[in-house]
Coordinates of C-alpha atoms in Angstrom, one line a residue:
Chain A
M1 CA 78.7 60.3 17.9
T2 CA 75.4 60.7 19.8
E3 CA 72.8 63.0 18.7
V4 CA 69.5 63.1 20.5
K5 CA 66.4 63.9 18.4
L6 CA 63.0 64.7 19.7
K7 CA 60.5 64.5 16.9
S8 CA 57.1 66.1 17.9
I9 CA 57.4 64.4 21.3
G10 CA 54.4 64.7 23.6
K11 CA 53.1 63.4 26.9
S12 CA 49.6 63.5 28.0
Y13 CA 47.9 62.1 31.0
G14 CA 44.4 61.4 29.8
A15 CA 43.2 64.8 28.5
V16 CA 45.9 66.8 30.2
A17 CA 49.0 67.4 28.1
A18 CA 52.1 67.8 30.2
V19 CA 54.3 68.2 27.1
Q20 CA 52.9 69.0 23.7
Q21 CA 54.8 68.6 20.5
V22 CA 58.4 69.3 21.4
D23 CA 60.9 69.3 18.5
L24 CA 64.5 69.4 19.4
T25 CA 67.9 68.2 18.1
I26 CA 70.6 67.9 20.7
K27 CA 73.9 67.8 18.9
D28 CA 76.7 65.4 19.7
G29 CA 78.7 66.7 22.7
E30 CA 76.3 69.6 23.3
F31 CA 75.3 70.8 26.7
L32 CA 71.6 71.6 26.4
V33 CA 69.7 73.1 29.2
L34 CA 65.9 72.8 29.5
L35 CA 64.8 75.9 31.5
G36 CA 61.4 76.9 32.6
P37 CA 59.1 77.5 35.6
S38 CA 57.8 74.5 37.5
G39 CA 55.1 72.6 35.6
C40 CA 56.4 73.7 32.2
G41 CA 57.1 70.1 31.1
K42 CA 60.9 70.3 31.2
S43 CA 61.3 67.4 33.7
T44 CA 58.7 65.3 31.9
T45 CA 60.7 65.8 28.7
L46 CA 63.9 64.7 30.4
R47 CA 62.2 61.7 31.9
M48 CA 60.9 60.7 28.5
I49 CA 64.4 60.8 27.2
A50 CA 65.5 58.7 30.2
G51 CA 62.7 56.2 29.7
L52 CA 61.1 56.7 33.1
E53 CA 58.1 58.2 31.4
S54 CA 56.3 56.7 28.4
I55 CA 56.1 58.8 25.3
T56 CA 52.5 59.3 24.1
A57 CA 53.2 61.1 20.8
G58 CA 56.2 61.5 18.5
D59 CA 59.5 59.8 18.3
L60 CA 62.7 59.8 20.3
L61 CA 65.9 59.0 18.5
I62 CA 69.2 58.5 20.3
G63 CA 72.2 58.0 18.0
G64 CA 69.8 57.6 15.1
K65 CA 67.8 54.7 16.7
R66 CA 64.2 55.0 17.8
M67 CA 64.1 54.6 21.5
N68 CA 60.4 55.1 22.4
D69 CA 59.9 51.5 23.6
V70 CA 63.5 50.7 24.6
D71 CA 64.2 49.9 28.3
P72 CA 66.0 52.7 30.2
K73 CA 69.1 50.6 30.7
N74 CA 69.5 50.0 26.9
R75 CA 69.2 53.6 25.9
G76 CA 72.8 54.5 26.7
V77 CA 71.7 57.2 29.1
A78 CA 72.6 57.9 32.7
M79 CA 70.7 60.2 35.0
V80 CA 71.6 62.4 37.9
F81 CA 68.6 63.1 40.2
Q82 CA 67.8 66.2 42.2
N83 CA 67.8 64.4 45.5
Y84 CA 70.8 62.2 44.5
A85 CA 68.8 59.0 44.8
L86 CA 71.7 57.0 46.1
Y87 CA 71.2 53.5 47.5
P88 CA 71.4 54.3 51.3
H89 CA 72.2 50.8 52.3
K90 CA 75.1 50.4 49.9
S91 CA 78.6 51.9 50.1
V92 CA 79.8 54.6 47.8
F93 CA 81.7 52.0 45.8
D94 CA 78.6 49.8 45.4
N95 CA 76.5 52.7 44.5
M96 CA 78.9 53.6 41.7
A97 CA 79.5 50.0 40.6
M98 CA 75.8 48.9 40.5
A99 CA 75.2 49.5 36.8
L100 CA 78.4 47.7 35.8
K101 CA 77.6 44.8 38.1
L102 CA 74.2 44.4 36.5
Q103 CA 75.9 44.5 33.1
K104 CA 78.1 41.6 34.3
V105 CA 81.3 43.6 33.8
A106 CA 84.4 41.8 35.2
A107 CA 85.1 42.6 38.9
S108 CA 88.6 43.9 38.0
E109 CA 87.3 46.2 35.3
I110 CA 84.6 47.5 37.7
E111 CA 87.3 48.2 40.3
K112 CA 89.4 50.1 37.8
R113 CA 86.5 52.2 36.4
V114 CA 85.1 53.1 39.8
G115 CA 88.6 53.9 41.0
T116 CA 89.3 56.2 38.1
T117 CA 86.0 58.0 38.5
A118 CA 86.3 58.3 42.2
E119 CA 89.7 59.9 41.8
M120 CA 88.4 62.3 39.2
L121 CA 85.7 63.4 41.6
G122 CA 87.8 63.4 44.8
L123 CA 85.9 60.5 46.3
T124 CA 88.6 57.9 46.7
E125 CA 88.8 58.1 50.5
Y126 CA 85.0 57.8 50.8
L127 CA 84.5 54.6 48.7
G128 CA 83.8 52.5 51.8
R129 CA 81.3 54.9 53.4
K130 CA 77.6 54.8 53.2
P131 CA 75.8 57.9 51.7
A132 CA 74.5 58.9 55.2
A133 CA 78.1 59.6 56.2
L134 CA 78.6 62.1 53.4
S135 CA 77.9 65.8 53.0
G136 CA 75.4 67.0 50.4
G137 CA 78.1 68.0 47.9
Q138 CA 79.8 64.6 48.3
R139 CA 76.5 62.8 47.8
Q140 CA 75.9 64.7 44.6
R141 CA 79.4 63.8 43.4
V142 CA 78.7 60.1 44.1
A143 CA 75.5 60.5 42.0
I144 CA 77.5 62.1 39.2
G145 CA 80.1 59.4 39.6
R146 CA 77.5 56.7 39.3
A147 CA 76.5 58.2 36.0
I148 CA 80.1 58.7 34.7
V149 CA 81.2 55.1 35.5
R150 CA 78.7 53.8 33.0
T151 CA 80.3 55.8 30.2
P152 CA 76.9 56.7 28.8
D153 CA 76.2 58.3 25.4
V154 CA 74.0 60.9 27.0
F155 CA 74.0 62.4 30.5
L156 CA 70.7 63.6 31.9
F157 CA 70.6 66.0 34.9
D158 CA 67.3 66.7 36.7
E159 CA 67.9 69.8 38.8
P160 CA 71.1 68.3 40.3
L161 CA 72.1 71.4 42.2
S162 CA 68.8 72.5 43.7
N163 CA 69.4 70.7 47.0
L164 CA 72.7 72.3 47.7
D165 CA 73.3 75.5 49.5
A166 CA 74.1 78.6 47.4
K167 CA 77.9 78.5 47.9
L168 CA 78.2 74.8 47.1
R169 CA 76.0 75.2 44.1
V170 CA 78.3 77.7 42.5
K171 CA 81.3 75.3 43.1
M172 CA 79.5 72.3 41.8
R173 CA 78.3 74.2 38.8
M174 CA 81.9 75.0 37.9
E175 CA 82.9 71.3 38.5
L176 CA 80.1 70.3 36.2
Q177 CA 81.4 72.6 33.5
E178 CA 84.9 71.2 33.8
L179 CA 83.6 67.7 33.7
H180 CA 81.7 68.4 30.5
D181 CA 84.7 70.0 28.9
R182 CA 86.7 66.9 29.8
L183 CA 84.2 64.2 28.9
G184 CA 82.4 66.0 26.0
V185 CA 79.4 63.8 26.4
T186 CA 76.0 65.0 25.1
S187 CA 74.2 66.3 28.1
V188 CA 70.6 67.4 28.8
Y189 CA 70.2 69.5 32.0
V190 CA 66.9 70.5 33.5
T191 CA 66.7 73.5 35.8
H192 CA 64.5 76.4 36.8
D193 CA 67.5 78.5 37.8
Q194 CA 68.3 80.8 34.9
V195 CA 71.8 81.5 36.3
E196 CA 72.6 77.8 36.0
A197 CA 71.2 77.8 32.5
M198 CA 73.1 80.8 31.4
T199 CA 76.5 79.6 32.7
L200 CA 76.3 75.9 31.8
A201 CA 74.5 75.8 28.5
D202 CA 75.7 75.7 25.0
R203 CA 72.1 76.2 24.1
I204 CA 69.1 76.9 26.3
V205 CA 65.6 75.6 25.6
I206 CA 63.0 77.7 27.4
M207 CA 59.8 75.9 28.0
N208 CA 56.4 77.2 29.1
K209 CA 53.1 75.3 29.5
G210 CA 54.4 72.2 27.8
L211 CA 55.7 74.0 24.8
V212 CA 59.2 75.2 23.6
T213 CA 59.2 78.9 23.6
Q214 CA 62.7 79.6 22.4
V215 CA 65.9 77.7 21.6
G216 CA 69.2 79.6 21.5
T217 CA 72.5 80.3 23.0
P218 CA 72.5 82.1 26.3
R219 CA 73.5 85.3 24.4
E220 CA 70.6 85.0 22.0
V221 CA 67.9 84.3 24.6
Y222 CA 69.2 87.2 26.7
D223 CA 69.6 89.7 23.9
H224 CA 66.7 88.6 21.6
P225 CA 63.9 87.0 23.6
V226 CA 61.2 86.0 21.3
D227 CA 58.4 86.9 23.6
E228 CA 57.5 88.5 26.9
F229 CA 57.7 85.2 28.8
V230 CA 61.3 84.6 27.8
A231 CA 62.2 88.2 28.4
G232 CA 60.8 88.1 31.9
F233 CA 62.2 84.7 32.7
I234 CA 65.8 85.3 31.6
G235 CA 67.7 87.9 33.6
S236 CA 67.6 88.7 37.3
P237 CA 66.0 90.9 38.5
A238 CA 63.3 90.5 35.8
M239 CA 62.9 92.9 32.9
N240 CA 60.8 96.1 33.4
F241 CA 57.6 96.2 31.3
I242 CA 55.8 99.4 30.4
D243 CA 52.5 99.6 28.6
L244 CA 52.4 102.3 25.9
V245 CA 49.7 103.7 23.8
R246 CA 50.0 106.0 20.8
N247 CA 48.3 109.3 20.9
D248 CA 46.9 111.3 18.0
N249 CA 50.2 113.0 17.4
G250 CA 52.0 109.6 16.9
I251 CA 53.8 109.9 20.3
W252 CA 53.9 106.8 22.5
K253 CA 53.0 107.4 26.1
T254 CA 52.0 105.5 29.2
A255 CA 48.3 105.7 30.0
C256 CA 48.9 108.6 32.4
C257 CA 51.3 110.4 30.1
S258 CA 54.2 110.4 32.5
L259 CA 56.6 108.7 30.2
A260 CA 56.6 109.6 26.5
L261 CA 58.6 108.3 23.6
P262 CA 58.5 110.4 20.4
S263 CA 59.7 107.6 18.1
L264 CA 60.4 104.0 18.2
P265 CA 62.9 101.8 16.3
L266 CA 60.2 99.7 14.7
D267 CA 57.5 99.9 12.2
T268 CA 54.6 101.2 14.3
S269 CA 52.3 102.4 11.5
R270 CA 49.7 99.8 12.2
L271 CA 50.0 99.7 16.0
L272 CA 48.0 101.5 18.7
S273 CA 49.5 100.0 21.8
L274 CA 52.6 98.0 22.7
R275 CA 54.6 96.9 25.7
L276 CA 58.1 98.2 26.1
G277 CA 60.7 96.1 27.9
I278 CA 64.0 97.2 29.4
R279 CA 66.3 95.3 31.7
P280 CA 67.2 96.8 35.1
E281 CA 70.9 96.7 34.2
H282 CA 70.3 98.7 31.0
I283 CA 68.7 101.7 32.7
V284 CA 71.4 104.4 32.9
V285 CA 71.3 106.6 36.1
N286 CA 72.7 110.1 35.8
P287 CA 73.8 109.6 32.2
D288 CA 76.9 111.4 30.8
D289 CA 75.9 110.9 27.2
E290 CA 72.3 111.1 26.3
K291 CA 72.7 110.2 22.6
G292 CA 70.4 107.5 21.4
A293 CA 68.5 107.4 24.7
F294 CA 65.3 108.9 26.1
T295 CA 65.9 110.7 29.4
Y296 CA 63.4 111.2 32.2
Q297 CA 63.3 112.6 35.7
A298 CA 62.9 109.9 38.3
T299 CA 62.6 109.7 42.1
V300 CA 64.3 106.9 44.1
K301 CA 61.6 105.2 46.2
L302 CA 63.7 102.4 47.6
D303 CA 67.4 101.4 47.4
E304 CA 68.8 98.0 48.1
L305 CA 72.5 97.2 48.3
L306 CA 73.3 93.7 47.1
G307 CA 77.0 94.0 47.5
A308 CA 78.7 94.6 44.2
D309 CA 75.4 96.1 42.9
A310 CA 72.5 98.0 44.2
L311 CA 68.9 97.9 43.1
L312 CA 66.9 101.2 42.8
N313 CA 63.2 101.3 42.8
L314 CA 62.4 104.3 40.7
K315 CA 59.3 106.3 39.9
V316 CA 58.9 108.2 36.7
G317 CA 55.5 109.8 37.3
D318 CA 53.2 106.8 37.8
V319 CA 55.6 104.3 36.2
S320 CA 57.7 102.1 38.4
L321 CA 61.1 101.0 37.2
L322 CA 63.8 98.8 38.7
A323 CA 67.3 99.8 37.9
R324 CA 70.6 98.0 38.7
V325 CA 73.6 100.3 39.5
G326 CA 77.0 99.9 40.9
G327 CA 77.3 99.3 44.6
M328 CA 79.5 102.3 45.2
D329 CA 78.0 105.8 45.8
Y330 CA 74.6 105.0 44.4
P331 CA 71.6 107.3 44.8
V332 CA 69.5 106.6 47.9
K333 CA 65.8 106.8 48.8
G334 CA 64.3 110.2 48.2
D335 CA 66.9 111.4 45.6
V336 CA 65.6 112.9 42.4
L337 CA 67.7 112.1 39.4
K338 CA 67.9 111.8 35.7
I339 CA 67.7 108.4 34.0
A340 CA 68.2 107.4 30.4
L341 CA 66.6 104.5 28.6
P342 CA 68.9 103.6 25.7
E343 CA 67.0 102.9 22.6
A344 CA 69.3 100.1 21.5
R345 CA 68.5 98.1 24.7
M346 CA 64.7 98.3 24.3
H347 CA 62.5 95.4 23.6
F348 CA 59.0 95.7 22.2
F349 CA 56.2 93.2 22.6
N350 CA 52.6 92.8 21.4
P351 CA 50.6 93.4 24.6
E352 CA 48.0 90.7 23.6
T353 CA 50.1 87.9 22.3
G354 CA 53.3 88.7 24.1
L355 CA 55.3 88.1 21.0
A356 CA 58.3 90.4 20.3
Y357 CA 58.2 92.8 17.4
D358 CA 61.0 92.9 14.9
R359 CA 63.1 96.0 15.2
T360 CA 63.7 98.1 12.1
H361 CA 67.1 99.1 13.4
Chain B
M1 CA 68.4 77.1 78.0
Q2 CA 67.1 75.0 80.8
L3 CA 64.5 72.4 80.0
R4 CA 61.4 72.7 82.1
P5 CA 60.4 69.4 83.6
R6 CA 57.2 68.5 81.7
F7 CA 55.2 67.1 84.6
G8 CA 52.0 66.9 82.5
L9 CA 53.6 64.8 79.9
Y10 CA 55.1 62.4 82.5
A11 CA 51.8 62.1 84.3
L12 CA 50.1 61.2 81.0
V13 CA 52.7 58.6 80.2
T14 CA 52.4 57.1 83.7
V15 CA 48.7 56.9 83.5
S16 CA 48.6 55.2 80.1
V17 CA 51.3 52.8 81.1
L18 CA 49.5 51.9 84.2
V19 CA 46.2 51.4 82.4
S20 CA 47.7 49.0 79.9
F21 CA 50.0 47.2 82.4
L22 CA 47.7 46.8 85.4
P23 CA 46.0 43.7 84.1
I24 CA 49.4 42.1 83.3
I25 CA 50.8 43.0 86.7
W26 CA 47.7 41.6 88.3
L27 CA 48.1 38.5 86.3
I28 CA 51.7 38.1 87.3
L29 CA 50.8 38.7 91.0
T30 CA 48.0 36.1 90.8
S31 CA 50.4 33.5 89.5
L32 CA 52.5 34.0 92.6
K33 CA 49.6 33.6 95.1
T34 CA 48.2 30.5 96.7
T35 CA 44.6 29.5 95.9
A36 CA 43.5 31.0 99.2
G37 CA 45.3 34.2 98.4
I38 CA 43.6 34.5 95.0
Y39 CA 40.1 34.3 96.6
A40 CA 41.0 36.3 99.6
W41 CA 38.8 39.4 100.5
P42 CA 39.8 42.2 100.7
P43 CA 42.0 41.4 97.6
Q44 CA 45.7 40.8 98.2
Y45 CA 47.9 43.3 96.4
I46 CA 51.1 41.7 97.6
P47 CA 51.0 37.9 97.4
D48 CA 50.9 36.5 101.0
P49 CA 52.4 34.0 101.2
F50 CA 54.5 34.4 98.2
T51 CA 54.8 31.1 96.3
L52 CA 56.3 29.6 93.2
D53 CA 54.2 26.4 93.7
N54 CA 52.0 27.2 90.7
Y55 CA 55.0 27.2 88.3
I56 CA 56.4 24.0 89.8
N57 CA 52.9 22.5 89.6
I58 CA 52.3 23.4 86.0
I59 CA 55.7 22.2 84.8
Q60 CA 55.2 18.9 86.7
N61 CA 51.6 18.2 86.0
S62 CA 50.8 20.0 82.7
P63 CA 53.6 19.3 80.2
E64 CA 51.0 20.0 77.4
L65 CA 51.4 23.7 78.1
L66 CA 54.8 23.6 76.4
I67 CA 53.2 21.9 73.5
Y68 CA 50.6 24.6 73.3
V69 CA 53.3 27.3 73.4
W70 CA 55.3 25.5 70.7
N71 CA 52.2 25.1 68.5
S72 CA 51.5 28.8 68.9
F73 CA 55.0 29.6 68.0
V74 CA 55.0 27.5 64.8
V75 CA 51.7 28.9 63.7
G76 CA 52.7 32.5 64.5
F77 CA 56.0 32.1 62.8
G78 CA 54.5 30.5 59.7
T79 CA 51.8 33.1 59.5
T80 CA 54.3 35.9 59.8
V81 CA 56.4 34.6 57.0
F82 CA 53.5 34.0 54.7
T83 CA 51.9 37.3 55.5
L84 CA 55.1 39.3 54.9
V85 CA 55.9 37.5 51.6
F86 CA 52.4 38.0 50.1
G87 CA 51.7 41.2 51.9
S88 CA 54.9 42.9 50.7
M89 CA 54.4 41.9 47.1
A90 CA 50.8 43.0 47.1
G91 CA 51.6 46.2 49.0
Y92 CA 54.4 47.0 46.6
A93 CA 52.3 46.4 43.5
L94 CA 49.5 48.5 44.9
S95 CA 51.6 51.4 46.1
R96 CA 54.3 51.6 43.5
L97 CA 53.6 49.9 40.2
G98 CA 51.0 52.4 39.0
M99 CA 48.2 49.9 38.9
R100 CA 44.9 51.2 37.7
R101 CA 42.3 51.5 40.5
A102 CA 44.9 50.6 43.2
G103 CA 43.0 52.8 45.6
I104 CA 39.7 50.9 45.1
L105 CA 41.5 47.6 45.5
M106 CA 43.1 48.7 48.7
I107 CA 39.7 49.6 50.1
F108 CA 38.3 46.3 48.9
I109 CA 41.1 44.5 50.8
L110 CA 40.3 46.4 53.9
A111 CA 36.6 45.7 53.6
V112 CA 37.4 41.9 53.5
S113 CA 39.1 42.2 56.9
M114 CA 36.0 43.7 58.4
F115 CA 34.2 40.3 58.6
P116 CA 34.3 39.0 62.1
P117 CA 36.5 35.8 62.1
V118 CA 33.6 33.8 63.5
S119 CA 31.6 34.3 60.3
L120 CA 34.4 32.4 58.4
I121 CA 34.2 29.3 60.6
P122 CA 31.6 27.3 58.7
S123 CA 33.2 27.6 55.3
L124 CA 36.7 27.1 56.7
F125 CA 35.8 24.1 58.7
Q126 CA 34.0 22.3 55.9
N127 CA 36.8 23.0 53.4
F128 CA 39.6 22.2 55.8
L129 CA 37.9 18.9 56.6
Q130 CA 37.6 18.2 52.9
F131 CA 41.2 18.9 52.2
G132 CA 42.6 17.3 55.4
L133 CA 43.8 20.6 56.8
L134 CA 42.2 20.3 60.2
N135 CA 44.7 19.8 63.0
T136 CA 47.6 20.7 60.8
Y137 CA 50.0 23.6 61.2
I138 CA 49.7 24.6 57.6
G139 CA 45.9 24.7 57.9
L140 CA 45.8 27.2 60.7
I141 CA 48.7 29.2 59.1
I142 CA 46.7 29.5 55.9
A143 CA 43.6 30.7 57.9
H144 CA 45.6 33.2 59.9
T145 CA 47.4 34.4 56.8
G146 CA 44.1 35.1 55.2
L147 CA 42.9 36.9 58.3
F148 CA 45.9 39.2 58.8
L149 CA 47.0 39.7 55.2
P150 CA 44.9 42.9 54.7
F151 CA 46.5 44.5 57.7
A152 CA 50.0 43.6 56.4
V153 CA 49.2 44.9 52.9
W154 CA 48.1 48.2 54.3
M155 CA 51.0 48.6 56.7
L156 CA 53.6 47.7 54.1
A157 CA 52.0 49.7 51.2
S158 CA 52.0 52.8 53.3
Y159 CA 55.6 52.1 54.3
F160 CA 56.7 51.7 50.7
A161 CA 54.9 54.9 49.8
T162 CA 57.3 56.8 52.1
L163 CA 60.4 55.6 50.2
P164 CA 61.8 58.1 47.7
V165 CA 60.7 57.0 44.3
E166 CA 63.9 58.3 42.7
I167 CA 65.9 55.5 44.3
E168 CA 63.8 53.0 42.4
E169 CA 64.1 55.1 39.3
A170 CA 67.8 55.2 39.7
A171 CA 67.8 51.5 40.0
R172 CA 65.8 51.2 36.8
M173 CA 68.3 53.4 35.0
D174 CA 71.1 51.2 36.4
G175 CA 69.4 48.3 34.8
M176 CA 67.4 46.5 37.5
G177 CA 64.1 44.9 36.7
T178 CA 61.0 45.3 38.9
F179 CA 61.6 42.2 40.9
R180 CA 65.3 43.0 41.4
I181 CA 64.4 46.5 42.6
F182 CA 61.9 45.0 45.0
R183 CA 64.4 42.5 46.3
S184 CA 67.6 44.5 46.5
I185 CA 66.3 48.0 47.1
V186 CA 62.8 48.1 48.5
I187 CA 63.1 45.2 51.0
P188 CA 66.4 46.3 52.6
L189 CA 65.1 49.9 52.9
S190 CA 61.8 48.8 54.3
W191 CA 63.3 46.5 57.0
P192 CA 61.8 48.5 59.9
G193 CA 58.4 48.3 58.3
F194 CA 58.8 44.6 57.8
V195 CA 59.8 44.1 61.4
A196 CA 57.0 46.2 62.8
T197 CA 54.4 44.5 60.6
G198 CA 55.8 41.0 61.3
L199 CA 55.8 41.5 65.0
I200 CA 52.2 42.7 65.1
V201 CA 51.0 39.9 62.9
F202 CA 52.9 37.4 65.0
I203 CA 51.2 38.7 68.1
F204 CA 47.8 38.7 66.4
S205 CA 48.3 35.1 65.4
W206 CA 49.5 34.1 68.8
N207 CA 46.4 35.5 70.4
E208 CA 43.8 34.5 67.8
F209 CA 41.1 32.4 69.4
P210 CA 38.0 31.4 67.4
L211 CA 39.8 29.9 64.3
A212 CA 42.4 28.2 66.5
L213 CA 39.7 26.7 68.6
V214 CA 37.7 25.3 65.7
L215 CA 40.5 24.2 63.3
M216 CA 42.7 22.6 65.9
T217 CA 40.5 20.0 67.7
E218 CA 43.2 17.6 68.9
N219 CA 44.7 18.5 72.2
A220 CA 48.2 18.0 70.9
M221 CA 47.6 20.7 68.2
R222 CA 46.0 23.4 70.3
T223 CA 47.6 26.8 70.5
A224 CA 48.3 28.5 73.8
P225 CA 45.2 30.7 74.2
V226 CA 42.9 27.8 73.4
G227 CA 44.8 25.3 75.5
I228 CA 44.9 27.6 78.5
S229 CA 41.2 28.5 78.2
L230 CA 40.3 24.8 78.3
Y231 CA 42.0 24.3 81.7
P232 CA 38.9 25.2 83.7
G233 CA 37.6 22.2 85.6
E234 CA 34.0 21.1 86.1
Y235 CA 33.2 23.1 89.2
A236 CA 35.8 25.9 89.5
F237 CA 38.1 28.0 87.4
P238 CA 41.7 27.1 88.4
W239 CA 42.8 30.7 88.3
E240 CA 46.2 30.0 89.6
T241 CA 46.9 27.5 86.7
I242 CA 45.4 29.9 84.1
S243 CA 47.4 32.9 85.2
T244 CA 50.6 30.9 85.6
A245 CA 50.2 29.3 82.1
T246 CA 49.4 32.7 80.6
V247 CA 52.5 34.3 82.1
I248 CA 54.6 31.4 80.6
A249 CA 52.9 31.9 77.3
I250 CA 53.6 35.6 77.2
I251 CA 57.4 35.1 77.7
P252 CA 58.2 34.1 74.1
I253 CA 56.4 37.1 72.7
L254 CA 58.2 39.4 75.1
M255 CA 61.5 38.0 74.1
I256 CA 60.8 38.3 70.4
T257 CA 59.6 41.9 70.9
A258 CA 62.7 42.7 72.8
I259 CA 65.0 41.3 70.1
F260 CA 63.4 43.2 67.3
Q261 CA 62.6 46.4 69.1
K262 CA 65.9 48.0 68.0
Q263 CA 65.3 47.2 64.4
I264 CA 62.0 49.0 64.3
V265 CA 63.6 52.2 65.5
G266 CA 66.5 52.2 63.0
G267 CA 66.3 54.9 60.4
L268 CA 67.5 53.0 57.4
T269 CA 66.6 55.5 54.8
A270 CA 68.7 58.2 56.4
G271 CA 71.0 59.7 53.7
A272 CA 69.0 58.3 50.8
S273 CA 68.1 61.8 49.7
K274 CA 68.4 65.4 50.9

C-alpha cells in the first residue's frame, strides 16, 4: 500500500519560487496527472518526488515515511523520462537490468524479471540490441520496462509521450492505460497535453505559476473549473470568454450591446461586471429547441473542417465565438444563422480574480 | 536533383591544405636531398639526385635519435594519461555537479594557462632540483600535465555539457553513485571527447620545447624536439640531419593519429535520446 503525500512542499531557487506550497495526497494505486503550461512547476514537483531535486519546504511522505533526504534509489520510485534517457552504450537487456544489478539481485532472477517484462512490452526480440537500433516507440517501451523491472512502489512519468509522433502517442497512451490497469501501481504523470491528462488520469492536478489551481476527476475539472485558467486550459479548442456588464435595467450585455442576457443563473445582485464562459462544443447552431437557452443571430466568418468535426468562427455583432459542430453539412463562410447558448452550459467568472462564481441553479 | 560541383569549396580546401602541408612536404623533400641539393640555387623542388643516404646516415651514426623519440613517447603518453584522468574529473565536477561559482573557476583555470611556459622555468627548475625530478620522466610529465591540464579541463567540460543530463539522472534513479555514473556512463559516452583531447595533449607534449630543454639536461633524457635542435654543429646547420630526424620523429604521431582518427568521428551518443 503506497500512498504519496506532499505536505506544503515547495522549491525555491534563491528568491525565485518554482513550486510554492503544494499539498497533495496520491492514493494507493491512483493514476494522478500533473497538468499545466510549461513553467508551472509540475516537472519540479515530480522531480522532488523522484529525489532529483531537493525539497526546500514541506515534507514528502511515501508509504508513510518521510523521504525528503532519502536517496532516489531508496525511495521505491522509478521514473520514465521524456527523452527516454536510455544508456546508449548498453543493450536493451542491460538497460532494463541495470537497477537490479546495482541492487545485487541474483543473475538468474534478473534474467527472469527482465524476460517477463520484455514479453509484456513486446521487446523480447530486441533485448540484444542497442537503443540506437530501435524506433522511438520501442525506446520508450524500454524506458517503461526499465521502470517496471524494479517493481517500484510509485511510477513517475515526465512527459513520456511528447517525443512521439501523434499516431504513436495515441497507441502508447492506451498501452500505458492497460499497463496501469494490470499493475495497479501508484503513478504520477506530468504532461502539458490536456488530452493525455483527461484520458489517463483518475484525478488531474492543474498547476499554474507554482501553485495547485484545482484537483479533481477529469469530469470535475471539465464541468466545474474553479477558475478561468482551468476553464481555458482544459478542453480543446479553448473555452470562449465574453465580458459582460450590467446596465441600469439589470440586463447583462457586452460592452457594445450586441449580445444581451436578460437573466443569469446566479446571484448577481452585487455584481456590475462578469465574464461568461462557454465551450465551443456547447454552442448549438441552428437549434431545434430553444428552451433554457439564449438565441442570437450569427455570421460565419471562417469554417474549418477537422474531419469528424468542424470549427466555425462566428460573429455575433462585435463578439467572436468559436463553435464546434459536426463535420457533415455544416454552415460555411458567409452564412447567417441562429445560435443558442444553453444556460446550463455557461460558466461565470470574476473578471478581476478569474475565480468561478457559484451557480444558484 | 543533381549536385552542382562546388568548385569554390574545393578551391578553399585545397588552399588550406597546401598552406598547412607545404612546410611538411618541403621538410620531407629536404630529407631526400644531398647537402649540395639543399643549398642549391635556384631551389630544387624535386630532389636531384634523389637519395636515402640521410636516413642511412642517421640510423648508423645517431642512434640517440631513437632514444629521443622514445623519451618523447614516454613523456607524451604519461602526460596524456595524467591529463585525461585529472582533466576529466575536474571537467565533470565543473560542468555537472552543480558546483557554486563553477564558471569563475573555469575562467581562473584558463587564466593560469595564459602564462608563457618560460615564466615557469625558474620555479620549476629549483623545485625539481630540490625534489630530484630533473632528468626524470615523471618530472617532465608533471610539468607537462600542469601545462596542458587547463586545456583538457575545458575540452572535456564542454564535451560533458553536451551529454543529455537525463541519462545521468536515470542512472541515479537506478541506484548509481556519482563516481559510478562518471565511470560507467559518462566516460564511455564521452569516448570521442577523450580521444580528441588525449591526441591533442599528446601532440602538445611531444612538441613542447622550453620545459623539456631545461628539465631534461642529460643527453639520454632529451625529447625529440630538443635533441634534434641540438644537432647543429659549430659552423653550419646540418639541415639534412635535422630534416631527416624530424621526419622520423613525426612518424609515431602520424601513426597514433591514424589509429584513433576513427574513434573521434564515432557518434556514440546516437540513440541516447530523441
